[in-house]
Backbone as a ProteinNet text record, in pm:
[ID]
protein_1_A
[PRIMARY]
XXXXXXXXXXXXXXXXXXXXXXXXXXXXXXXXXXXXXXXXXXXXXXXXXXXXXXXXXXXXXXXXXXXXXXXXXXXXXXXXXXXXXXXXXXXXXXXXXXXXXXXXXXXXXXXXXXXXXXXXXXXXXXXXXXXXXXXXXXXXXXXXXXXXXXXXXXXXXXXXXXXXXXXXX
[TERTIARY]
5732.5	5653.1	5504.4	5463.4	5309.7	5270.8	5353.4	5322.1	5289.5	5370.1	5340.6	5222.1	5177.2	5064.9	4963.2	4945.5	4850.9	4839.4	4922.7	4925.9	4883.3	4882.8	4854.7	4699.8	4654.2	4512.6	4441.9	4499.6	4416.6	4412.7	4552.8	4527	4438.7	4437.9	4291.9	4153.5	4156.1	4004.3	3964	4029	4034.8	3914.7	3930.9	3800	3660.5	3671.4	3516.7	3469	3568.5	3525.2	3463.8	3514.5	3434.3	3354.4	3270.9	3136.6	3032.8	2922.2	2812.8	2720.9	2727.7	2630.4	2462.9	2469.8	2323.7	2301.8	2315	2258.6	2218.1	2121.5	2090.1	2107.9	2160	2265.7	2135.8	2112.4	2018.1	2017.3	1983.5	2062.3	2058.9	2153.3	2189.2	2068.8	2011.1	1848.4	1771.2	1786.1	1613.7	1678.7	1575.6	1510.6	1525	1397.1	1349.7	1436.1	1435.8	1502.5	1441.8	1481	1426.8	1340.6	1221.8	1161.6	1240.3	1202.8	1198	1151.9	1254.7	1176.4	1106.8	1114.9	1073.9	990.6	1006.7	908.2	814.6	669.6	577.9	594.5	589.4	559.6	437.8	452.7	348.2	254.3	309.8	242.8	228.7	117.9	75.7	17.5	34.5	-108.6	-195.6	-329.4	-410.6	-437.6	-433.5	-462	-506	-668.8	-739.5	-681.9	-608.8	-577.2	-441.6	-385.5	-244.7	-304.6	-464.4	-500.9	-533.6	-628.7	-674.6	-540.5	-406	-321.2	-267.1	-275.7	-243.3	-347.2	-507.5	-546.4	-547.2	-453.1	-414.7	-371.9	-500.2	-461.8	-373.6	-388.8	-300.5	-150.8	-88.3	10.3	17.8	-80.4	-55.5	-75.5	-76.5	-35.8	-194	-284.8	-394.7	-490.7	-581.9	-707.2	-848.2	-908.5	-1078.5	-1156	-1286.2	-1355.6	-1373.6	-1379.6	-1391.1	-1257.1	-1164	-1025.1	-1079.4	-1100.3	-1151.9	-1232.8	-1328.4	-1430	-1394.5	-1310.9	-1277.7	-1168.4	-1083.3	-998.6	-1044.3	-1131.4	-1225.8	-1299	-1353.2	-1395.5	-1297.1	-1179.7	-1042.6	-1050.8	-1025.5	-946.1	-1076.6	-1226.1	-1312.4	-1345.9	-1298.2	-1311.2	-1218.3	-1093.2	-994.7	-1008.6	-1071.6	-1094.4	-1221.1	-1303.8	-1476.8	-1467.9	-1348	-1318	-1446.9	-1533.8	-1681.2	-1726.6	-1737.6	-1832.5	-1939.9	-1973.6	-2122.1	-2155.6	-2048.3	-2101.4	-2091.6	-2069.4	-2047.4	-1931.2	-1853.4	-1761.1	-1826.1	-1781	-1793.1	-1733.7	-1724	-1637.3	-1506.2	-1439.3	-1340.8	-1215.8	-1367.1	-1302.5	-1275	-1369	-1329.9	-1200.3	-1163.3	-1061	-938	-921.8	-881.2	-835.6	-911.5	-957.5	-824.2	-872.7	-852.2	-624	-619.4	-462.1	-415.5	-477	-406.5	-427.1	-550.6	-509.7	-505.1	-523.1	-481.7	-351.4	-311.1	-178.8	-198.7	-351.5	-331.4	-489	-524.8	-648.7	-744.3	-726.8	-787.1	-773.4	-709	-723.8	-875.1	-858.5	-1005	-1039.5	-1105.2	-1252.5	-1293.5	-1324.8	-1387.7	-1495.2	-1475.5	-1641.3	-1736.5	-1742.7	-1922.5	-1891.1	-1845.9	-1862	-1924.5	-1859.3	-1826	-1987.6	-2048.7	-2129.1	-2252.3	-2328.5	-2468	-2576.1	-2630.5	-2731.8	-2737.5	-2613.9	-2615	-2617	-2581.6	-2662.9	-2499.6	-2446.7	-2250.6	-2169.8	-2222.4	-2196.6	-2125.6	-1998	-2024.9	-1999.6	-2103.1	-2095.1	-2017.3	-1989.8	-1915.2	-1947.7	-2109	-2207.5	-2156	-2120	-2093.9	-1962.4	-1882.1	-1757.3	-1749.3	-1790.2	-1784.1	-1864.4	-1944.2	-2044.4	-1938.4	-1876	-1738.2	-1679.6	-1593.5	-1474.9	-1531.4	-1637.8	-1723.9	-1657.3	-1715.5	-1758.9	-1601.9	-1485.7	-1350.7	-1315.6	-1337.2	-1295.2	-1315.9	-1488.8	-1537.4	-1446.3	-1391.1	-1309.9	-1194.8	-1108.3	-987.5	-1003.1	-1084.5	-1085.7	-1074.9	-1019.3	-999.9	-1095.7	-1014.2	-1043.4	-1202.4	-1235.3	-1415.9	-1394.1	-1291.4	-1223.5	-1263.6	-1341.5	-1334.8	-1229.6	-1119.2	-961	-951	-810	-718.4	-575.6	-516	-401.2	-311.9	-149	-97	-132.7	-86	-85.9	-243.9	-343.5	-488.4	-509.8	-391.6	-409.1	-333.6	-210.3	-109.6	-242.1	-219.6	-307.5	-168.9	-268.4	-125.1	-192.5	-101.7	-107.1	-54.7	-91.4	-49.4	58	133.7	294.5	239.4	170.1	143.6	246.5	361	410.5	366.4	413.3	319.6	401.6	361.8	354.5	408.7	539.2	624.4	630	667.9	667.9	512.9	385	266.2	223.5	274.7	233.7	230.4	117.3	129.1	115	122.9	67	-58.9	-137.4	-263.3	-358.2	-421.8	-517.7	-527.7	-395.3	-347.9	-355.7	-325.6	-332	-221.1
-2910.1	-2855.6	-2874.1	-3028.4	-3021.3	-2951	-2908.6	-2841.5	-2675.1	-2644.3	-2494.1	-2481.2	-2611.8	-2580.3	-2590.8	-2669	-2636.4	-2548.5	-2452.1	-2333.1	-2234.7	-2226.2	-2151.9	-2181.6	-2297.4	-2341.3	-2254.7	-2299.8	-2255.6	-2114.7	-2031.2	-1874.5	-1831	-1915.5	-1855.5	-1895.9	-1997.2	-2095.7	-1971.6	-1902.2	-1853.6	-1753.5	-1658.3	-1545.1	-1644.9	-1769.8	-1846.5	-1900.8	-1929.3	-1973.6	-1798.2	-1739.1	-1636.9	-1555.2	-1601.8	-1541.9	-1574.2	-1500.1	-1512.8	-1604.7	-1610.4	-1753.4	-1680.1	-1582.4	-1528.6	-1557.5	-1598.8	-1622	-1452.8	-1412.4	-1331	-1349.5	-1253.5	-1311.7	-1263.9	-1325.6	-1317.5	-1227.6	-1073.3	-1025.1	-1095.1	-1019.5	-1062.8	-1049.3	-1107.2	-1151.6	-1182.5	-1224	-1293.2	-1456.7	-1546.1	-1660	-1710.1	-1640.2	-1690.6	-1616.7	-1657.1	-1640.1	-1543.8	-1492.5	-1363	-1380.2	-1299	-1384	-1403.2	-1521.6	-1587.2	-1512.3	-1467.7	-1399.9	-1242.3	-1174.8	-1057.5	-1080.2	-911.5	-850	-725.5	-766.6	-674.5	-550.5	-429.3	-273.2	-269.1	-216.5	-195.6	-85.1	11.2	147.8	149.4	162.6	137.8	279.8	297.2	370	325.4	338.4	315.9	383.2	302.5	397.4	526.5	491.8	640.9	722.5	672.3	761	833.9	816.1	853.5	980	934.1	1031.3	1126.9	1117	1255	1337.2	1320.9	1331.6	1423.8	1367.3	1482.1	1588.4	1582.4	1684.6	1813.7	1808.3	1885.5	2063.8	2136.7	2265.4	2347.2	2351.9	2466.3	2438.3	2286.3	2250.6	2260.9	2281	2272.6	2175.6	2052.3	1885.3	1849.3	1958.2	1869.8	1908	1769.3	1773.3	1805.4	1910.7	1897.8	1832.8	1888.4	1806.1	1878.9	2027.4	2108.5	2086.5	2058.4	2010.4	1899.6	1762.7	1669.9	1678.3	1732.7	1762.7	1837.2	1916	1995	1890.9	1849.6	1717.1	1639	1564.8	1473.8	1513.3	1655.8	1681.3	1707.3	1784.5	1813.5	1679	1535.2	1424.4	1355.3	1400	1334.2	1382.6	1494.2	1614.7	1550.9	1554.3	1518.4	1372	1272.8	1152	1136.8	1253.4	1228.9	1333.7	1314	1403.5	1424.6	1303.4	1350.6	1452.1	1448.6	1569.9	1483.6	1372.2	1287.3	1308.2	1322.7	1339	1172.9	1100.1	982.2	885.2	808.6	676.5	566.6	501.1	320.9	253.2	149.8	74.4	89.4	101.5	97.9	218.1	320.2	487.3	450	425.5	437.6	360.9	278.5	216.3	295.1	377.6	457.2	537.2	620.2	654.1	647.1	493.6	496.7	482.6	439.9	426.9	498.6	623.6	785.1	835.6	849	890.7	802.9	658.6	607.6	478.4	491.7	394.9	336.7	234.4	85.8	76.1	41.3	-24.7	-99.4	-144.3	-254.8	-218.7	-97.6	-23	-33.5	2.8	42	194.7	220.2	155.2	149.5	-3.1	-38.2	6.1	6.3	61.8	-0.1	-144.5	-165.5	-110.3	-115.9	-29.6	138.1	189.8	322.2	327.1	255.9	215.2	195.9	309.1	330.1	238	339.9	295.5	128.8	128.3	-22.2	10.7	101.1	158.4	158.1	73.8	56	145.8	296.6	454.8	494.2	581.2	606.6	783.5	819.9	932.3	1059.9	1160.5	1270	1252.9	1280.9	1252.5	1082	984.8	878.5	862.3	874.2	909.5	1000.1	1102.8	1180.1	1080.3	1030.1	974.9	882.8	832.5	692.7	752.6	842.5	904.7	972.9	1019.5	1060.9	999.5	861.8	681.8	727.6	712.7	687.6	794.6	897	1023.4	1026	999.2	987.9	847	733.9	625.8	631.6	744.3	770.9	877.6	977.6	1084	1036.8	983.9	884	1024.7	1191.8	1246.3	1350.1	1283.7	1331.3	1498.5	1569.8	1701.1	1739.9	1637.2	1735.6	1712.7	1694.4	1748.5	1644.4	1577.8	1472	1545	1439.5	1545.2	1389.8	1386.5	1266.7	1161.6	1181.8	1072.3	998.5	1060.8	964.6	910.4	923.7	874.8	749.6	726.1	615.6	472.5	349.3	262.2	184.9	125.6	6	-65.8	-173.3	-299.1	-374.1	-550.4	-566.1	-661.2	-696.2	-791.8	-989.5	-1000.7	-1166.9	-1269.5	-1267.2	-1364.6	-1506.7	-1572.2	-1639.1	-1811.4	-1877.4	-2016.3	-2097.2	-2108.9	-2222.8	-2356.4	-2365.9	-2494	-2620.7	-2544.3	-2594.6	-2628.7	-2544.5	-2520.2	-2661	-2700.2	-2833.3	-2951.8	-2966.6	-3039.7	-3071.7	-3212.4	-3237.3	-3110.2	-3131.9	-3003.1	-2898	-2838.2	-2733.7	-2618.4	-2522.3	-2449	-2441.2
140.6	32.7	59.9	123.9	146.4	267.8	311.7	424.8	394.4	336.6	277.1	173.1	137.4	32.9	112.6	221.7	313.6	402.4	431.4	469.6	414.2	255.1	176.3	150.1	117.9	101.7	254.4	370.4	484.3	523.1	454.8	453	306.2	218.4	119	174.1	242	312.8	420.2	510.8	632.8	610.9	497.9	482.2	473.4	392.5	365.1	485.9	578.1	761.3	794.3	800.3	828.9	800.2	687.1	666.2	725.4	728.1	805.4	778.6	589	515.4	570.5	574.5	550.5	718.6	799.9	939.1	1021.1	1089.4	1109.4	1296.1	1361.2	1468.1	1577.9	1658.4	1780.9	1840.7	1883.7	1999.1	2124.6	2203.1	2335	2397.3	2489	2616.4	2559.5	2440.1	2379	2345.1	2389.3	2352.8	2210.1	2163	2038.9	1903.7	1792.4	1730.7	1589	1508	1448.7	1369.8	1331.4	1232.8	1029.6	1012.2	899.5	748.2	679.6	552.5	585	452.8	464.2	566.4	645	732.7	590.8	607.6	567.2	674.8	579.6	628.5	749.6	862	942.6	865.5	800.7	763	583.4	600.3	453.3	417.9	275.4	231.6	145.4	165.9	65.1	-63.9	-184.5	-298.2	-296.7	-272.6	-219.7	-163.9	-49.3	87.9	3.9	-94.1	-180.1	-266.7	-341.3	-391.9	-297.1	-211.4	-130.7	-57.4	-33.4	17.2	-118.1	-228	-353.8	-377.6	-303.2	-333.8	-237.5	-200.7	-40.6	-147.7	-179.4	-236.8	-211.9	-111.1	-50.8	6.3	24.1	68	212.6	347.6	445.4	539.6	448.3	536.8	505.3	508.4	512.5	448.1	461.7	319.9	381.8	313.4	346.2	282.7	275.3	235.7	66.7	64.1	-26.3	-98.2	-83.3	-143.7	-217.5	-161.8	-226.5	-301.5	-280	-403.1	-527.8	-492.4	-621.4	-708.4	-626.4	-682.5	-770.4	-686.7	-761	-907.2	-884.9	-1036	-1123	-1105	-1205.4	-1263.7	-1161.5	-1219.9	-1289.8	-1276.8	-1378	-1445.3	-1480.8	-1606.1	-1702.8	-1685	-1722.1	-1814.7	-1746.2	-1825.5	-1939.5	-1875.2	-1877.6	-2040	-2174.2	-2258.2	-2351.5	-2330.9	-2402.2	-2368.9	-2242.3	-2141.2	-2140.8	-2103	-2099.3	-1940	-1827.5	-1721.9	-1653	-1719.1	-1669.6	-1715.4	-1646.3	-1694.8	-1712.2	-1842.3	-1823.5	-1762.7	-1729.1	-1594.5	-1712.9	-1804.8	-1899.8	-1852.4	-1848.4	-1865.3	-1730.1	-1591.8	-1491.4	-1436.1	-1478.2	-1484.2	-1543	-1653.6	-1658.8	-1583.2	-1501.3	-1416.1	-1352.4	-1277.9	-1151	-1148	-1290.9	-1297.7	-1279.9	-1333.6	-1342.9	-1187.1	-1123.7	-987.8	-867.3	-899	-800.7	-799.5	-907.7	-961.5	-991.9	-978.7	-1095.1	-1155.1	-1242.7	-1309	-1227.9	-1131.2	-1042.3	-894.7	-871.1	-718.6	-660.8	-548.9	-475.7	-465	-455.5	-468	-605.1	-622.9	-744	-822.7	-907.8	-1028.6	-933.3	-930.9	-892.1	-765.5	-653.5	-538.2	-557.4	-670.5	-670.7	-705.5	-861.8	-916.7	-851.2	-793.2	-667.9	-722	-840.2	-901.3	-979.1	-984.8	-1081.2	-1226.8	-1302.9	-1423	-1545.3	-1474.1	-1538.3	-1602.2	-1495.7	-1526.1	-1390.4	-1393.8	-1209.9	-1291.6	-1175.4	-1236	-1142.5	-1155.5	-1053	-922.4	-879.2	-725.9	-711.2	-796.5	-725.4	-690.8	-739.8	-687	-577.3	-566.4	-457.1	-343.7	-377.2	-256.7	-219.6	-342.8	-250.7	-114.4	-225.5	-129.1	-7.1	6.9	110.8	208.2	233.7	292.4	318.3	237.9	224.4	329.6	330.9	359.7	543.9	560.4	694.9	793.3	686.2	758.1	793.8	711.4	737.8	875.7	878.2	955.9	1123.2	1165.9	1316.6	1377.7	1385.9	1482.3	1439.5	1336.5	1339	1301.8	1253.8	1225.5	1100.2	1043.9	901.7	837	859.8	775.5	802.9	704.7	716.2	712.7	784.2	808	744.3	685.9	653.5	726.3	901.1	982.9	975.6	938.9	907.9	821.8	711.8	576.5	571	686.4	701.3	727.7	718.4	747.1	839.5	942.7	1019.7	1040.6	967.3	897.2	1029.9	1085.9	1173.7	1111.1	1158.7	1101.7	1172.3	1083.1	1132.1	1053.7	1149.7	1072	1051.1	928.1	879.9	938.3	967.2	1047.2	931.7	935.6	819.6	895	991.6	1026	1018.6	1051.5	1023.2	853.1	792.9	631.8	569.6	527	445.1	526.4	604.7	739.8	738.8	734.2	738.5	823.1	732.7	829.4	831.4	803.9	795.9	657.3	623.2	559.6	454.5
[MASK]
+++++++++++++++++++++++++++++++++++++++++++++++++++++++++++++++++++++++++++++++++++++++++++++++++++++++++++++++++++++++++++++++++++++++++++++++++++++++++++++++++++++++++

């Protein structure tokens, strides 16, 4: 009888010996072992770079400069419901949720904000995205095409064994 109950215990035990328990298996010719914890995205986009990518008029992959500009005024028309011609850092914040996804995206009011005068007005926004526009453009074309709008991010994994260690970080 104790013999069959331990037979029975070791054919229910048999599947829990063979799980993996989360271990992430080495491939075959490497050394070192995989990295530790999420991997961050190499390819990012930037807020901005999400908006100018929506102001693509015509749908043929890519953005000008006359695209952007006209963009840019739709989406500060749109907020600007006084008609004063200018945002408060409030409205611009506003703003920036609706076309660039969050309240606190970049480029920020005081960046955007030339004069200092806690107004950004249509010409300052445009003057941002300008700056924005000329950094994304790798090939100096005028146009952005998606692939200039991607950002790559480098993958630094981050040093657990040092962490908390005199001296250390």
């Amino acid at each position: 009888m104790r013999a069959a109950s331990l037979l029975v215990l070791a054919l229910i035990a048999t599947p829990a010996f063979a799980q993996n328990l989360g271990r992430t298996p080495i491939p075959l010719g490497t050394k070192d072992a995989p990295p530790v914890g999420p991997v961050a995205p190499s390819l990012v986009v930037e807020p901005a770079a999400m908006m100018i990518a929506a102001c693509d008029a015509d749908g043929d992959g890519r953005v000008t400069r006359d695209e952007l500009h006209r963009c840019l005024a739709h989406s500060f028309a749109l907020i600007d419901t006084a008609r004063t011609g200018a945002l408060g850092y409030i409205a611009f914040a506003d703003w920036a949720e609706r076309w660039l996804g969050d309240r606190t995206a970049l480029p920020s009011p005081f960046e955007t904000d030339a004069d200092g005068d806690n107004k950004i007005t249509l010409a300052e926004l445009d003057a941002k995205f300008d700056q924005i526009f000329a950094r994304l453009d790798k090939d100096k074309d005028g146009v952005l095409t998606r692939a200039e709008l991607l950002t790559i991010r480098a993958n630094i994994a981050p040093d657990f064994e040092r962490r908390g260690k005199k001296g250390r970080p």
